[in-house]
mmCIF file of C-alpha atoms and ligand atoms in Angstrom:
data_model
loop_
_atom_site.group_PDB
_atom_site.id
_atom_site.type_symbol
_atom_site.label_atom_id
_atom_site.label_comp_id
_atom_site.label_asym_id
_atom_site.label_seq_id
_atom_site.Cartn_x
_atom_site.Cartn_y
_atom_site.Cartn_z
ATOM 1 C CA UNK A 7 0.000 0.000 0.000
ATOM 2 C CA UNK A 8 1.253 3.579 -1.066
ATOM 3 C CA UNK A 9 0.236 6.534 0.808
ATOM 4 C CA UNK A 10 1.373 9.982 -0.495
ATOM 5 C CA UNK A 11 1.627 12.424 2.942
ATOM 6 C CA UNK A 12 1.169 16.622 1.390
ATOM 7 C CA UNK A 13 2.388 18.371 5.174
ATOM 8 C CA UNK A 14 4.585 21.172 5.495
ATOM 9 C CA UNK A 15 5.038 21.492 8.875
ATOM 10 C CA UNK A 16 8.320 19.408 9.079
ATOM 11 C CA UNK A 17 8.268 17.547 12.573
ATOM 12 C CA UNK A 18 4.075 16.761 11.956
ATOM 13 C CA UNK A 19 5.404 14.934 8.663
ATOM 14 C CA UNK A 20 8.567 13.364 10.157
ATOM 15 C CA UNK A 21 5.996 11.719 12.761
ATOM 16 C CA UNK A 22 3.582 10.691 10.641
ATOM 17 C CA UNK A 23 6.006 9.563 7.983
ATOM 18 C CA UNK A 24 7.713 7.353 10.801
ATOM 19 C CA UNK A 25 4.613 5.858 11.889
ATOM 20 C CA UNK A 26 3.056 4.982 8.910
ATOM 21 C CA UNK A 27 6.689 3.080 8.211
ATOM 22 C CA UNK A 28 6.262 0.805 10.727
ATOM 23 C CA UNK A 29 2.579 0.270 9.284
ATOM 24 C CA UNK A 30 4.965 -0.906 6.604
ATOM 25 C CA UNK A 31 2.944 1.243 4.261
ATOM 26 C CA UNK A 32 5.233 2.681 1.102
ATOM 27 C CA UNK A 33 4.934 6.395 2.148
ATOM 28 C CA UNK A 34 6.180 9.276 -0.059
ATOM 29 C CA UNK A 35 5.806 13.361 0.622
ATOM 30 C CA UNK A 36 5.407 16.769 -0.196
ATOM 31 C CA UNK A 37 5.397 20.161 1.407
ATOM 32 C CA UNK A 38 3.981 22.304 -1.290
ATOM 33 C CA UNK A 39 0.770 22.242 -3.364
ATOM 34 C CA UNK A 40 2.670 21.943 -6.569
ATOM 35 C CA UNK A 41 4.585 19.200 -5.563
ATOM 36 C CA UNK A 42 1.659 17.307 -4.318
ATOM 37 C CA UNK A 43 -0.568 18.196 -7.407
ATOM 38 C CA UNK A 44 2.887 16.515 -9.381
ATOM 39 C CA UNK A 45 2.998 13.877 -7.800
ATOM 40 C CA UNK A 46 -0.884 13.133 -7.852
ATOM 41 C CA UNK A 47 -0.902 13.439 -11.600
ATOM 42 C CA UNK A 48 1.979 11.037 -12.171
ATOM 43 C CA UNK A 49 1.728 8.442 -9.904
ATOM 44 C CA UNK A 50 -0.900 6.172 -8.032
ATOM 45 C CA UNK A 51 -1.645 6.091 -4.216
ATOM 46 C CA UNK A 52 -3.829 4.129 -2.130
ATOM 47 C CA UNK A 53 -4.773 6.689 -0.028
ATOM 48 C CA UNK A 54 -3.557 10.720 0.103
ATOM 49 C CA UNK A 55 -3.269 12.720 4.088
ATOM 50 C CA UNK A 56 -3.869 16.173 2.580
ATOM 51 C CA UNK A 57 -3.010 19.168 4.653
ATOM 52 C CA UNK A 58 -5.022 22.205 3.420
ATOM 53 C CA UNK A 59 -2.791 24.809 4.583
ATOM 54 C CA UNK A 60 0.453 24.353 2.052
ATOM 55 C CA UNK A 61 2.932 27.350 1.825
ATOM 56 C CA UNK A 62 1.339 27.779 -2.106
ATOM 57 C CA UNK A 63 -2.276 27.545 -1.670
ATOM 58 C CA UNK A 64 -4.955 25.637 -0.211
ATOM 59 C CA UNK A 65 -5.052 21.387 -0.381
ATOM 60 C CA UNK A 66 -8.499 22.123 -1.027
ATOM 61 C CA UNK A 67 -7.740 22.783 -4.721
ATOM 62 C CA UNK A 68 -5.567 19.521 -5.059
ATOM 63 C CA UNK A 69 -8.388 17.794 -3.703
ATOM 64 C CA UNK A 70 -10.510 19.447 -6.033
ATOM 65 C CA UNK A 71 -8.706 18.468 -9.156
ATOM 66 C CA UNK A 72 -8.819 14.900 -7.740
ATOM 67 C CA UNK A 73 -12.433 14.257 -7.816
ATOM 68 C CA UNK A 74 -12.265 15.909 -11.650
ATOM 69 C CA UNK A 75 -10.054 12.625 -11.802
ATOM 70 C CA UNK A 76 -12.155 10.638 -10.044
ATOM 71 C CA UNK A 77 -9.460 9.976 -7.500
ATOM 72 C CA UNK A 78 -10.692 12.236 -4.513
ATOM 73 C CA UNK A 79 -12.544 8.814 -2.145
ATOM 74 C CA UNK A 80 -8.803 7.982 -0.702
ATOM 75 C CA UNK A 81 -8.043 11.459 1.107
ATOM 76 C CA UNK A 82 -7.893 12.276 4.521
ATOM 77 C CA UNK A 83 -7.994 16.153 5.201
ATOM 78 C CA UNK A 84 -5.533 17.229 7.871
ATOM 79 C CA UNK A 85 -6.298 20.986 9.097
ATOM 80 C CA UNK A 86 -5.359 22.939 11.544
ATOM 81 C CA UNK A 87 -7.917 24.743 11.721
ATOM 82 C CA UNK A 88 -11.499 23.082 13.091
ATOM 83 C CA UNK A 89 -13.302 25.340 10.511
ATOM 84 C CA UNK A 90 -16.837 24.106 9.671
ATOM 85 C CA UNK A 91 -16.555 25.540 6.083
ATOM 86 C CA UNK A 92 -12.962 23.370 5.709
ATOM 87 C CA UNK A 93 -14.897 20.402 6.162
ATOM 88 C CA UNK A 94 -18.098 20.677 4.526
ATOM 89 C CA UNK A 95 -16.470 21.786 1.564
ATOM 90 C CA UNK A 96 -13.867 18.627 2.012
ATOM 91 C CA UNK A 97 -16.784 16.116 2.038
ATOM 92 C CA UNK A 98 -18.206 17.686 -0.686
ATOM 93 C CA UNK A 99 -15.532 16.920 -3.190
ATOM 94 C CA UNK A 100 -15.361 13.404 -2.389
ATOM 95 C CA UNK A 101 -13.086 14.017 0.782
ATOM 96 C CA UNK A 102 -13.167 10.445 2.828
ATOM 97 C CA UNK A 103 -12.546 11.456 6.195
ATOM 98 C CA UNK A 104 -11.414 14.490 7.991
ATOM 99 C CA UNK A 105 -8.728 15.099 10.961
ATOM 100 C CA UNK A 106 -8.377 18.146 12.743
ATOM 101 C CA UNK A 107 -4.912 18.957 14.274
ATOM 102 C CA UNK A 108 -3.813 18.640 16.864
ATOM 103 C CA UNK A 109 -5.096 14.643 16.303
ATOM 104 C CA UNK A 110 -3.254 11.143 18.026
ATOM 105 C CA UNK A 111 -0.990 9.426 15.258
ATOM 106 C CA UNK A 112 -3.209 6.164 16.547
ATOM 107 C CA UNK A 113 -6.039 7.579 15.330
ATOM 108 C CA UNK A 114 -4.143 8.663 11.542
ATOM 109 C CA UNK A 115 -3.572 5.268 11.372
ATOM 110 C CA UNK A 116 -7.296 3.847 12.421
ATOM 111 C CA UNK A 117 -8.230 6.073 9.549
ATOM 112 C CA UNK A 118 -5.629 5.154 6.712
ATOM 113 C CA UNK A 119 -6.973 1.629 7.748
ATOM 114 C CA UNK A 120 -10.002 2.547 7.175
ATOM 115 C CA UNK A 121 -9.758 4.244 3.884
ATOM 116 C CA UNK A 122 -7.845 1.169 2.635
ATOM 117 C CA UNK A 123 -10.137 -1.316 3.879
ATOM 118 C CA UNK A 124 -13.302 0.399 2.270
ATOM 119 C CA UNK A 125 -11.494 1.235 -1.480
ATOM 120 C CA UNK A 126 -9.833 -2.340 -1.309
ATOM 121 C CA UNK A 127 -11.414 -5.141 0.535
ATOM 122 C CA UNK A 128 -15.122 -3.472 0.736
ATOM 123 C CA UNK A 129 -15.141 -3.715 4.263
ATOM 124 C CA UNK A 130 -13.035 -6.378 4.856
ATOM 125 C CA UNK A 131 -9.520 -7.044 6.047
ATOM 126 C CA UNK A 132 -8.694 -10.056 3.777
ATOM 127 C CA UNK A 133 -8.690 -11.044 0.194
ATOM 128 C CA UNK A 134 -9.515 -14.244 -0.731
ATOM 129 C CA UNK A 135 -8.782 -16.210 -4.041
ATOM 130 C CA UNK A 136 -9.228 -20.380 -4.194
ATOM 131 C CA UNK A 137 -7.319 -21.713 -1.417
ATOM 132 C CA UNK A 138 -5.665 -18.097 -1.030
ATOM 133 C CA UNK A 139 -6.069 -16.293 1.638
ATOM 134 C CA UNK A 140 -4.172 -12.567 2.375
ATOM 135 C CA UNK A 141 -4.732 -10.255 5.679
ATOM 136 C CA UNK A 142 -3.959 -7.161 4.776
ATOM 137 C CA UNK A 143 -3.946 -5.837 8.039
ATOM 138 C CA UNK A 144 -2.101 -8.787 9.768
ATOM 139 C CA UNK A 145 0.186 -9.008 6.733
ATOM 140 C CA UNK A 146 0.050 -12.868 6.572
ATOM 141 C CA UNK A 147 -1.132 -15.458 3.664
ATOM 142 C CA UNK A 148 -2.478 -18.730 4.386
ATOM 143 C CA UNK A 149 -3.050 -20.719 1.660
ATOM 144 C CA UNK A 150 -4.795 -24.276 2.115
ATOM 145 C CA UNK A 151 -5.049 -22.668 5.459
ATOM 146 C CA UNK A 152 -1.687 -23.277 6.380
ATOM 147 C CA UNK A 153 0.747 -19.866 6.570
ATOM 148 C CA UNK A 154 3.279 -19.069 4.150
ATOM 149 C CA UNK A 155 5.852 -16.911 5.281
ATOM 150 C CA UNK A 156 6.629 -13.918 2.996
ATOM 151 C CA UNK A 157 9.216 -10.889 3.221
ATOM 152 C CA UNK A 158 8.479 -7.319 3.222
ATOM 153 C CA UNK A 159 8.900 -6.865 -0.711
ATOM 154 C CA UNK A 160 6.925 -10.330 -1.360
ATOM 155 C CA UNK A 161 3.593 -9.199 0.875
ATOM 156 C CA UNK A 162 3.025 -6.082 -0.936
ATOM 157 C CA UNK A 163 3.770 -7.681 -4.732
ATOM 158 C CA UNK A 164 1.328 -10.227 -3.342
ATOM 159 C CA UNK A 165 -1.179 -8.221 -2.148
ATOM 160 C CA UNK A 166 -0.919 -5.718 -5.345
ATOM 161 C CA UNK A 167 -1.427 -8.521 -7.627
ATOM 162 C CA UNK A 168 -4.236 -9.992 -5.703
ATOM 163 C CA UNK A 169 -6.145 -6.115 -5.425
ATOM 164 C CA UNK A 170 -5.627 -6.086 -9.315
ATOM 165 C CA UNK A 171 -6.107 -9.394 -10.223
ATOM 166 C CA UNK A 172 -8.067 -9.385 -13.457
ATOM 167 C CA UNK A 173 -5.402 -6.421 -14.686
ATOM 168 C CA UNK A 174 -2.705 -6.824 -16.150
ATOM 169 C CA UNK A 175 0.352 -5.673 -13.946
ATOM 170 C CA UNK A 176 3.282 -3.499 -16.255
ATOM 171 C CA UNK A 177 6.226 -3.681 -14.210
ATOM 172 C CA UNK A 178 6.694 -0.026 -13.955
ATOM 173 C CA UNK A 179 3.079 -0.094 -11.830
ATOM 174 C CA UNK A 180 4.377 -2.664 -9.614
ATOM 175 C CA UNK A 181 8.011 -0.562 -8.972
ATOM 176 C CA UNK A 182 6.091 2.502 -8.166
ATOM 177 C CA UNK A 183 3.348 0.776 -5.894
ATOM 178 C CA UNK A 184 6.017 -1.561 -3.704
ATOM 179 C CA UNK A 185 9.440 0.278 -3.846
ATOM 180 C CA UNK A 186 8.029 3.840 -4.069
ATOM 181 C CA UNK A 187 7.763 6.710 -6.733
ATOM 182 C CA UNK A 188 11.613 7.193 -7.162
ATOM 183 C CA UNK A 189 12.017 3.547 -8.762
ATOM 184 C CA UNK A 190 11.705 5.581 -12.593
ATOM 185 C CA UNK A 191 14.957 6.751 -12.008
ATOM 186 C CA UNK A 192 16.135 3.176 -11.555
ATOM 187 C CA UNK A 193 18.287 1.851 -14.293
ATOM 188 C CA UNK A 194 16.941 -1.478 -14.521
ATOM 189 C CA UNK A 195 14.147 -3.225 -13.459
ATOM 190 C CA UNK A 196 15.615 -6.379 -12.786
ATOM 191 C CA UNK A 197 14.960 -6.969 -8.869
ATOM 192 C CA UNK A 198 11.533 -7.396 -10.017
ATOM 193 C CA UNK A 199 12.187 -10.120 -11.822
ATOM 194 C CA UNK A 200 14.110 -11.689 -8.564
ATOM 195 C CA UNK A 201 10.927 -11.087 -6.008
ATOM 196 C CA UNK A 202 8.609 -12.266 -8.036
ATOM 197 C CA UNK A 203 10.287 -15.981 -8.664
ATOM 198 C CA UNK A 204 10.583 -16.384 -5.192
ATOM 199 C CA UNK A 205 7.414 -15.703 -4.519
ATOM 200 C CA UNK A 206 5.815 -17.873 -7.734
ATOM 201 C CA UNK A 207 8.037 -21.052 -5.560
ATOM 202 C CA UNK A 208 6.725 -20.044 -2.538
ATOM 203 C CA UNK A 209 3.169 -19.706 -3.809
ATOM 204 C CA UNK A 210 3.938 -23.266 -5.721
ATOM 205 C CA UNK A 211 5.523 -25.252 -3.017
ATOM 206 C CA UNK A 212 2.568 -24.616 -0.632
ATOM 207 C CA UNK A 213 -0.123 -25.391 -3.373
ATOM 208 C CA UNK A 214 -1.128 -22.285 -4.107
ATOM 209 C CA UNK A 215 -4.711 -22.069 -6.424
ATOM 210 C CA UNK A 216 -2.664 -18.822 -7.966
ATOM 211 C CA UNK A 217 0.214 -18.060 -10.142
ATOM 212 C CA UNK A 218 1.848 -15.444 -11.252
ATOM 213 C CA UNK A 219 1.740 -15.313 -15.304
ATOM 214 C CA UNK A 220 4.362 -13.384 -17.291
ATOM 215 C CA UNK A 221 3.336 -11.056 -19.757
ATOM 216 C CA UNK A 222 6.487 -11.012 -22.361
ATOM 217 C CA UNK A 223 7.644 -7.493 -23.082
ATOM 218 C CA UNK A 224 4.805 -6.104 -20.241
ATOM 219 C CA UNK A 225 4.057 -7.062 -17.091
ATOM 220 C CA UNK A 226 2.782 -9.751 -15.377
ATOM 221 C CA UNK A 227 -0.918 -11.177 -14.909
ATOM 222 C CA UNK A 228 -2.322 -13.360 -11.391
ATOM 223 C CA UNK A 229 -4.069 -15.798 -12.801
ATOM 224 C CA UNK A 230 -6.591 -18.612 -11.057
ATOM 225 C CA UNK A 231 -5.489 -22.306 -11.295
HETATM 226 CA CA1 LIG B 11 0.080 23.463 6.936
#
């Protein structure tokens, strides 16, 4: 999961940053509209914590332009100030939940859970596919109920593959979503290659019901067995 943080007050975004970390969430910044409205427009996120009070304007507009993209159900306001307007006008374009500062970095995180649990799993914590089984907020798989153990890097290409399962998966996507937005600047691509055999053996050796089909020249695809 990949959760872009727009903050400019530094030691609010170093704490958040750090605790959304050990969430184990992929978490990339910005402290200015412009480099939030960048970001938004190039890359994907699973959910945006969107400070309205940037040094360049109001998050507001950023959130605005979002729901013109239809991308505006994933963001959390963060304001300072408790203003009624703030929030009303938040909700109205598409906001999905709204935190007044100063707010307990517990409850940031009961909300990004939240967010990611109702755009991902409707509701629930775990996805599901034949004998599959992935808790997303547990971070374990179980397939043929027994668990599998998985690294850091192998959860999250499992559980983006399984959240996009009837897509087909470029590799470029699946850089950006598990090892974070600066992976275009990488020269090659190749790690990818490496995480995803070892987790096609693991997924094998336990008896998986899914595999992980190569796309020549593209991506890759999860397919049902
Ligand atoms: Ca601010």
């Amino acid at each position: 999961m990949k959760i872009l943080v727009v903050e400019d007050e530094r030691d609010l975004m170093e704490a958040i940053v750090a605790s959304l970390q050990r969430e184990q969430y992929v978490v990339e910044t910005a402290s200015t509209l412009t480099a939030a409205t960048d970001k938004a427009s190039i890359y994907e996120y699973d959910c945006i914590l969107l400070d309205i009070g940037l040094p360049d304007g109001s998050g507001l507009q950023l959130l605005q332009e979002l729901k013109q993209l239809g991308k505006a159900e994933n963001v959390i306001i963060i304001s300072a100030k408790d203003s009624l307007d703030d929030k009303l006008t938040g909700l109205e374009l598409g906001a999905d939940d709204y935190l007044t500062k100063p707010f307990h970095i517990a409850e940031l995180n009961a909300r990004v859970k939240a967010v990611l649990r109702r755009k991902t799993l409707n509701g629930k914590n775990a996805i599901e596919l034949g004998n599959v089984v992935l808790d997303l907020n547990d971070r374990l798989l179980n397939v043929n109920q027994q668990p599998v153990t998985l690294n850091r890097k192998e959860f999250d290409v499992l559980s983006y593959f399984m959240l996009n399962r009837k897509r087909l998966v470029t590799k470029t996507a699946l850089a950006e979503h598990v090892w974070g937005d600066n992976i275009d600047q990488a020269d090659n691509l190749d790690f990818i290659y490496y995480q995803i055999k070892n987790l096609r053996k693991k997924l094998q050796t336990a008896g998986a019901e899914i595999e992980i089909e190569a796309v020549y020249g593209i991506g890759y695809k999860l397919i049902e067995l």
